[in-house]
Short mmCIF file of the N, C-alpha and C atoms (twelve columns), coordinates in Angstrom:
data_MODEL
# 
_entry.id   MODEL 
# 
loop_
_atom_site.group_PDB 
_atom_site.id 
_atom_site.type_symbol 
_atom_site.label_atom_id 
_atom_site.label_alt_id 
_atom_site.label_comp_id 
_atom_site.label_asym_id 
_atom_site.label_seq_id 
_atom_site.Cartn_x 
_atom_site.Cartn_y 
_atom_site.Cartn_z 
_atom_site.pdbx_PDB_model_num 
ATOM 1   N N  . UNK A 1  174.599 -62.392 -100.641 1 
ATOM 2   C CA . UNK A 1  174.664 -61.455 -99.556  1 
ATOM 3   C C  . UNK A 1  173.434 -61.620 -98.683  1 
ATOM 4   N N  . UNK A 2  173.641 -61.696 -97.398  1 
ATOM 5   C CA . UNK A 2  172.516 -61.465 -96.211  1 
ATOM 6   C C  . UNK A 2  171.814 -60.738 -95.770  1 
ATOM 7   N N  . UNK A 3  170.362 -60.077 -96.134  1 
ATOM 8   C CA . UNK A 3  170.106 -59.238 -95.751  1 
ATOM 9   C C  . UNK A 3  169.926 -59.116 -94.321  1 
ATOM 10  N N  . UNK A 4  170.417 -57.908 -93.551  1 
ATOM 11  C CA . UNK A 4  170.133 -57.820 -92.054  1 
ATOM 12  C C  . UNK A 4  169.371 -56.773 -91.514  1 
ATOM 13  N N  . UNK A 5  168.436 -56.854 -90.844  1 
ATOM 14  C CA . UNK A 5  167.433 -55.707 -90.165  1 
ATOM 15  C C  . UNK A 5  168.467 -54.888 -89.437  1 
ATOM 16  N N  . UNK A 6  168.904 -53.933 -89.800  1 
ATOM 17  C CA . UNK A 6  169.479 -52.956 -88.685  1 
ATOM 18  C C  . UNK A 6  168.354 -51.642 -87.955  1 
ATOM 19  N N  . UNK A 7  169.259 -51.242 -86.963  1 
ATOM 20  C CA . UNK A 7  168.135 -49.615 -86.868  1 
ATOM 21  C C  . UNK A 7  168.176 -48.801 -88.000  1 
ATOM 22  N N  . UNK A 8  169.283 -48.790 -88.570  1 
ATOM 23  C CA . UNK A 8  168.976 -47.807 -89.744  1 
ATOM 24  C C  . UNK A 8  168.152 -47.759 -90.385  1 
ATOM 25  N N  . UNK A 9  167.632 -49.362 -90.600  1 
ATOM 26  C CA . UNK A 9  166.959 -49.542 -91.851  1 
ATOM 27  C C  . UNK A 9  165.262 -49.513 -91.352  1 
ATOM 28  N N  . UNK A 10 165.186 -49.423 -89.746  1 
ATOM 29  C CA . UNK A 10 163.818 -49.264 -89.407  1 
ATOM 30  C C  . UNK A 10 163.631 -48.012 -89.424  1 
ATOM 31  N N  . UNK A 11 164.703 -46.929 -89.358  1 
ATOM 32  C CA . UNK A 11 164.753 -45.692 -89.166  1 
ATOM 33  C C  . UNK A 11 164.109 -45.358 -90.560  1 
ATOM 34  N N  . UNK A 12 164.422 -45.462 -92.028  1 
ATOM 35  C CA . UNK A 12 164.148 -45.585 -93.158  1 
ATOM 36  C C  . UNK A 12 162.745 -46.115 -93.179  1 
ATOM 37  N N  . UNK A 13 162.365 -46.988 -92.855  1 
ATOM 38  C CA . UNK A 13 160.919 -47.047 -92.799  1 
ATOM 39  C C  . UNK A 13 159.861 -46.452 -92.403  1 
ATOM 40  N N  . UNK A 14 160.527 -46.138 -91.196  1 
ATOM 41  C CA . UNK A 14 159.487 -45.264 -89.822  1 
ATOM 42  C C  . UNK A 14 159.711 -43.841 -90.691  1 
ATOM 43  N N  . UNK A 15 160.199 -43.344 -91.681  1 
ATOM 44  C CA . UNK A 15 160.485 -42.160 -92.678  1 
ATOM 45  C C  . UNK A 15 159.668 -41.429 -93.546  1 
ATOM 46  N N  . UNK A 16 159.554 -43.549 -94.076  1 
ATOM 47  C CA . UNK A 16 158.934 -43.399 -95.404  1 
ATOM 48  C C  . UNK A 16 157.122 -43.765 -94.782  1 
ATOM 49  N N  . UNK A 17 157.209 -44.678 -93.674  1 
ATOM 50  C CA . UNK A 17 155.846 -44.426 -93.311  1 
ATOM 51  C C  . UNK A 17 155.146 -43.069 -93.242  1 
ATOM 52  N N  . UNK A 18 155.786 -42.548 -92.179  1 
ATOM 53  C CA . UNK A 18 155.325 -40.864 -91.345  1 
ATOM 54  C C  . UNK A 18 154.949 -40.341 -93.171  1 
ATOM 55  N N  . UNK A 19 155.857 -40.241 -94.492  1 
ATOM 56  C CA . UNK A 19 155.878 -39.444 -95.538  1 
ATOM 57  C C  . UNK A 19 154.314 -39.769 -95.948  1 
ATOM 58  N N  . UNK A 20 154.209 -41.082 -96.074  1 
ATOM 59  C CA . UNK A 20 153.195 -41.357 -96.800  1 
ATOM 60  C C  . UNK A 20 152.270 -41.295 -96.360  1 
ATOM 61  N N  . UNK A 21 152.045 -41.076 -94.758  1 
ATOM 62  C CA . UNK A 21 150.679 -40.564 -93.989  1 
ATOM 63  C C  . UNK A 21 150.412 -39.313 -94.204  1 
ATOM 64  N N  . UNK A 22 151.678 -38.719 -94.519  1 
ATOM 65  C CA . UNK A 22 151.078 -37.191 -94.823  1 
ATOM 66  C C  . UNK A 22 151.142 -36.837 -95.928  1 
ATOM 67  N N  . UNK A 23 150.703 -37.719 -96.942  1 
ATOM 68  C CA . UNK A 23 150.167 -37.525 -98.816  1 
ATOM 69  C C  . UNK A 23 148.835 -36.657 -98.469  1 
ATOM 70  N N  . UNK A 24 148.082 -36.677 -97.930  1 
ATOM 71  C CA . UNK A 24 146.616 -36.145 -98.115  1 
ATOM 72  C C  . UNK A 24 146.588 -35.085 -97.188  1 
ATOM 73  N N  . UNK A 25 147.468 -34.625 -96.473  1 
ATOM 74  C CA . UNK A 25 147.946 -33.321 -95.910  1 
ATOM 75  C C  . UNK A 25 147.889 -32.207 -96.814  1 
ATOM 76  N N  . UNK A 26 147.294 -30.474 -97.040  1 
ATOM 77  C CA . UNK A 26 147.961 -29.424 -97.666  1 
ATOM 78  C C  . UNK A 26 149.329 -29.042 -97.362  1 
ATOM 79  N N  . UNK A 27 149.920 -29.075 -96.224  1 
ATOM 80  C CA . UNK A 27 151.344 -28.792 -96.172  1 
ATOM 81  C C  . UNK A 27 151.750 -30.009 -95.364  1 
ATOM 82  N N  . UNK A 28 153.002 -30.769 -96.287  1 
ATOM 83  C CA . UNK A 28 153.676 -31.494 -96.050  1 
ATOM 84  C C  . UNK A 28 154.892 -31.124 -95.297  1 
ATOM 85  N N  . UNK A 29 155.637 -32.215 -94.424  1 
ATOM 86  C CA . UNK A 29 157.075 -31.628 -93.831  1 
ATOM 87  C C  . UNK A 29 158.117 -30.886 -94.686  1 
ATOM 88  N N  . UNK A 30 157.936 -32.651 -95.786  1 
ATOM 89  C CA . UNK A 30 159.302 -31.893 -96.338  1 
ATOM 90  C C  . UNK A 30 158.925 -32.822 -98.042  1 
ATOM 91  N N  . UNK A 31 160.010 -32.316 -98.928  1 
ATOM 92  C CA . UNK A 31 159.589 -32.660 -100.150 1 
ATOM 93  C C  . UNK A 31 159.892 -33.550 -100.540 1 
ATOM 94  N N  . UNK A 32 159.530 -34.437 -101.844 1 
ATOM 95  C CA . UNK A 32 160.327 -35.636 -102.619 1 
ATOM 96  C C  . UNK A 32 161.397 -35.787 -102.355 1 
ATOM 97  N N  . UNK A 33 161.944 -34.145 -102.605 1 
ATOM 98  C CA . UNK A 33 164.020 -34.527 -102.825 1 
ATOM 99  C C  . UNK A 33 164.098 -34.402 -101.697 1 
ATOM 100 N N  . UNK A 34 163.812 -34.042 -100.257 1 
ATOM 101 C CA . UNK A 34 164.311 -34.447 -99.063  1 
ATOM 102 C C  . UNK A 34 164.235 -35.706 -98.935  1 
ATOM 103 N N  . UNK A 35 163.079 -36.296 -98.901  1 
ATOM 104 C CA . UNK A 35 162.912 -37.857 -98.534  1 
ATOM 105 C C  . UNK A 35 164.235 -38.948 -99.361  1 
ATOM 106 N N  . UNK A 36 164.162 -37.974 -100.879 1 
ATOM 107 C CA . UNK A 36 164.663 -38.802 -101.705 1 
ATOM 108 C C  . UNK A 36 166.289 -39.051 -101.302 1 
ATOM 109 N N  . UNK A 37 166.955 -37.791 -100.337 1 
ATOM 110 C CA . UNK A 37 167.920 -37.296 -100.227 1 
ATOM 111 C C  . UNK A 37 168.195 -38.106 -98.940  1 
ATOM 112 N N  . UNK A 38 167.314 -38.208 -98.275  1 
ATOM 113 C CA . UNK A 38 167.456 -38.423 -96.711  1 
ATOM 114 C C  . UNK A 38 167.920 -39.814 -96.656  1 
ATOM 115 N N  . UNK A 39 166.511 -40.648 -97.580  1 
ATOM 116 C CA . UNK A 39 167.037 -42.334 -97.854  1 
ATOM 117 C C  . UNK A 39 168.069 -42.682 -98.779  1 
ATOM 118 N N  . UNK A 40 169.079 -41.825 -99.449  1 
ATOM 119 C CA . UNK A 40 170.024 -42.125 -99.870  1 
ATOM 120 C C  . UNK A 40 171.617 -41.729 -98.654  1 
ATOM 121 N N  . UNK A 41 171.224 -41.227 -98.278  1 
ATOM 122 C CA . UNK A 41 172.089 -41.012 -97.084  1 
ATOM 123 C C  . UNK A 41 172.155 -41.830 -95.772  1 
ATOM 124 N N  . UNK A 42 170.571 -42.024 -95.472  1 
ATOM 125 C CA . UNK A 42 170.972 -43.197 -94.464  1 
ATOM 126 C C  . UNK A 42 171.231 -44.448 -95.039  1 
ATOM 127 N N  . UNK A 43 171.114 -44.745 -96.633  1 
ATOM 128 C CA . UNK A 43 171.476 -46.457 -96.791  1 
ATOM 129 C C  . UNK A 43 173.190 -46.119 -96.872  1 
ATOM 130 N N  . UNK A 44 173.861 -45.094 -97.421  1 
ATOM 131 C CA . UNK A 44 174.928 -45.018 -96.882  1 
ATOM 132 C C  . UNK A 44 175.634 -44.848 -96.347  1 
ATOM 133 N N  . UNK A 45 175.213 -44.640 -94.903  1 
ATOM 134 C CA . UNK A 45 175.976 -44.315 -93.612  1 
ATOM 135 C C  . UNK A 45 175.582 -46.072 -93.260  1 
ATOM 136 N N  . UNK A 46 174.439 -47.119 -93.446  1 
ATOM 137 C CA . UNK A 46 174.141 -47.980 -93.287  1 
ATOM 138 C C  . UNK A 46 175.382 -48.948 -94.081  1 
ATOM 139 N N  . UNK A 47 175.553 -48.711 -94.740  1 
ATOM 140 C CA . UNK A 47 176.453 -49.350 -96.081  1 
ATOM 141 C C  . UNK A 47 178.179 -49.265 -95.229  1 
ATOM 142 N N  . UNK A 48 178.133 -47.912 -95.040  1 
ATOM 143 C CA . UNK A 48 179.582 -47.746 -93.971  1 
ATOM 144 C C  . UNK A 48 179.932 -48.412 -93.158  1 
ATOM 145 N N  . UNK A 49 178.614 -48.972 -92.368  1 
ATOM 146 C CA . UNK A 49 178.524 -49.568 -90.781  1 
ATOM 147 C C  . UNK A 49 178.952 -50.694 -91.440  1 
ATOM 148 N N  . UNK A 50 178.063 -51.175 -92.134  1 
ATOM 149 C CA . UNK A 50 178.254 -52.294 -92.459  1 
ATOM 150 C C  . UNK A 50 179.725 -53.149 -93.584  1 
ATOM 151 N N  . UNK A 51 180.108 -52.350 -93.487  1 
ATOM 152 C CA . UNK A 51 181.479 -52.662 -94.338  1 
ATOM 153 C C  . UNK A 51 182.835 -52.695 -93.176  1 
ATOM 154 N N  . UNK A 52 182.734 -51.609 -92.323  1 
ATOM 155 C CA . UNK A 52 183.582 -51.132 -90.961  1 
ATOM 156 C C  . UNK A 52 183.632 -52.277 -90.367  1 
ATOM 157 N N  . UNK A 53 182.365 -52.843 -90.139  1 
ATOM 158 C CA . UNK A 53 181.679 -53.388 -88.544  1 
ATOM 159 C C  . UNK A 53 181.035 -54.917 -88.856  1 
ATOM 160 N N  . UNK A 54 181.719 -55.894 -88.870  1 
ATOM 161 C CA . UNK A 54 181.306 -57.271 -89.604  1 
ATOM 162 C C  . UNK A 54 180.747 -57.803 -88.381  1 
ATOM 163 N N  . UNK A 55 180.466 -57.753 -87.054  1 
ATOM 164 C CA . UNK A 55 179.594 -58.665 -86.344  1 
ATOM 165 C C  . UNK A 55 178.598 -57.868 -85.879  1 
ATOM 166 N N  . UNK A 56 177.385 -58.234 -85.878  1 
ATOM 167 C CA . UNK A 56 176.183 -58.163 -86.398  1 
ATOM 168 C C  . UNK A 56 175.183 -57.310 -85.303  1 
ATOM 169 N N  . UNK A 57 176.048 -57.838 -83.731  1 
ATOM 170 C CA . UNK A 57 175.766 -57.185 -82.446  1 
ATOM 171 C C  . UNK A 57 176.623 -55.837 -82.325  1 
ATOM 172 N N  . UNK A 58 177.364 -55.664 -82.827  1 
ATOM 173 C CA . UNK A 58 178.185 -54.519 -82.211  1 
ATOM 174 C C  . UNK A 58 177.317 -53.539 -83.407  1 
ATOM 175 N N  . UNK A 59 177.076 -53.912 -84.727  1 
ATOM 176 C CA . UNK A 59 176.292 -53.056 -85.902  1 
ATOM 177 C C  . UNK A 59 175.328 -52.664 -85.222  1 
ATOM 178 N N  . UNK A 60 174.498 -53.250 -84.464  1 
ATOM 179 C CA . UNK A 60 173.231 -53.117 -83.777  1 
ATOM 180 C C  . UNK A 60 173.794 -52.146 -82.725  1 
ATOM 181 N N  . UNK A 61 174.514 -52.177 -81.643  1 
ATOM 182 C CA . UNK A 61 174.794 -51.244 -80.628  1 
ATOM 183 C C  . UNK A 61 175.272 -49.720 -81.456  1 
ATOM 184 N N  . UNK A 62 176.091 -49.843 -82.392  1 
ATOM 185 C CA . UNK A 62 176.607 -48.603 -82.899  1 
ATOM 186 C C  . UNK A 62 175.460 -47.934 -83.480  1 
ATOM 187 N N  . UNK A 63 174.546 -48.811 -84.534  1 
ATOM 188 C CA . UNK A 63 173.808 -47.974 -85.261  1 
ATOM 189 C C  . UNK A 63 172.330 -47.184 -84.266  1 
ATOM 190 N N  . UNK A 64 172.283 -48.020 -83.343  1 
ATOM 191 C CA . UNK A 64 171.138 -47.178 -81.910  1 
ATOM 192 C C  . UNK A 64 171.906 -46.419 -81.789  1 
ATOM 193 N N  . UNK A 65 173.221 -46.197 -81.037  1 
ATOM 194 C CA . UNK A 65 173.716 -45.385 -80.609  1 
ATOM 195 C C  . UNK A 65 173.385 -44.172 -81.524  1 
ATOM 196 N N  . UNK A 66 173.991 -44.256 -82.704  1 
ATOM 197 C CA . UNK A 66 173.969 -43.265 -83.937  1 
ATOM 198 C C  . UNK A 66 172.458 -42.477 -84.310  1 
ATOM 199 N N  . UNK A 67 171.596 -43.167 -84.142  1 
ATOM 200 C CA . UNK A 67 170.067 -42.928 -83.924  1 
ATOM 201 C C  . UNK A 67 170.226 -41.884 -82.949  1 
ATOM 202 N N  . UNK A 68 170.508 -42.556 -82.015  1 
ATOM 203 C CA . UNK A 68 169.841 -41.493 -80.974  1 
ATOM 204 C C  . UNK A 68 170.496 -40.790 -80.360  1 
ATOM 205 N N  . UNK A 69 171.455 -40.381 -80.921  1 
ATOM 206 C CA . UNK A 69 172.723 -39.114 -80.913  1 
ATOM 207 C C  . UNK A 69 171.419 -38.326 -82.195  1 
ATOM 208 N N  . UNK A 70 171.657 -38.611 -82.907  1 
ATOM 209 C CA . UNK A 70 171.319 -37.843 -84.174  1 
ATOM 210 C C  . UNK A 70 169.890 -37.808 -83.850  1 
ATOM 211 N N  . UNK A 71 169.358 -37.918 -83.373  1 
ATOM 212 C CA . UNK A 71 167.911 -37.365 -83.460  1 
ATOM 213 C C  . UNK A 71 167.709 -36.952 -81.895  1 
ATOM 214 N N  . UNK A 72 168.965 -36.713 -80.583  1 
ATOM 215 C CA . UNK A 72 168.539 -35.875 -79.740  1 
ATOM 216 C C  . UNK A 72 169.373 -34.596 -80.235  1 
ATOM 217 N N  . UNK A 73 170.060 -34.517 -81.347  1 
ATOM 218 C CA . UNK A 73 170.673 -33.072 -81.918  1 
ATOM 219 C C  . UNK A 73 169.560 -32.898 -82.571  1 
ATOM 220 N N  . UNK A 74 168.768 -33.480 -83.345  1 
ATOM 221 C CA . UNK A 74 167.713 -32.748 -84.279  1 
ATOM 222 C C  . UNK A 74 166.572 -31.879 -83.425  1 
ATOM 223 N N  . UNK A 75 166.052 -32.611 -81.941  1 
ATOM 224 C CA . UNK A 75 165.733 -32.302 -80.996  1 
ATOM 225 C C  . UNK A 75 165.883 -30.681 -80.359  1 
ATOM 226 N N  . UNK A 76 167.108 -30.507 -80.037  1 
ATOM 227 C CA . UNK A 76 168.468 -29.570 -79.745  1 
ATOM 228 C C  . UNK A 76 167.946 -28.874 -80.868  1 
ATOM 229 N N  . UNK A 77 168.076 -28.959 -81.753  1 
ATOM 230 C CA . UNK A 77 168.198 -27.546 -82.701  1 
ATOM 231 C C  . UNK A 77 167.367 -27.148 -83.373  1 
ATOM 232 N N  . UNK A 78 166.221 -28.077 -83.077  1 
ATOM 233 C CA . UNK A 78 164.565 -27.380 -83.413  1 
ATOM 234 C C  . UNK A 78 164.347 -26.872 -82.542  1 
ATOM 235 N N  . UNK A 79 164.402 -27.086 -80.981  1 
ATOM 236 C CA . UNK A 79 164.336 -26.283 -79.928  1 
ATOM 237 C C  . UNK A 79 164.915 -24.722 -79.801  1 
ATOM 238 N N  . UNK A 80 166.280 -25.037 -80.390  1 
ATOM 239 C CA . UNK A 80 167.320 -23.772 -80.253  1 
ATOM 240 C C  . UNK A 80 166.433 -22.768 -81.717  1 
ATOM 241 N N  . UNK A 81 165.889 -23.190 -82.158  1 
ATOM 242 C CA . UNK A 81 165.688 -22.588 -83.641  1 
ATOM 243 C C  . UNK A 81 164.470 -21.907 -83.363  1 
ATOM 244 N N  . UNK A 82 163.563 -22.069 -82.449  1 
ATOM 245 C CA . UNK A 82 162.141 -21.419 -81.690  1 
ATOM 246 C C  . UNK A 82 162.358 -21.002 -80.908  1 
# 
């Protein structure tokens, strides 16, 4: 099997980076089982794409797209929530 860089999987990084900058923080965002929860969910919405969606450019257009739908709602409803 081939491994392929998608956004998802930078999304997952850029995650686990931000987590681990804030180890030496007193209050953290969010906990183990979020993180733990979060990266099991995006490798399988990643896993979906990738089973659906066999050429390699259109994986790439869908999974930005999917990014950044989903994180201008997260946007949206931290706003709406203050």
């Amino acid at each position: 099997m081939k491994i392929q860089l998608t956004p998802i999987n930078i999304v997952i990084a850029c995650v686990l980076a931000y987590y681990i900058s804030e180890w030496g923080e007193d209050r953290m965002t969010f906990s183990w089982w979020w993180l733990i929860l979060w990266t099991f969910v995006l490798l399988v919405i990643d896993l979906l794409f990738r089973l659906i969606f066999k050429d390699s450019k259109r994986i790439w257009f869908l999974q930005l797209a999917f990014v950044i739908i989903v994180g201008m709602l997260m946007v949206l409803i931290k706003l709406s929530l203050n």
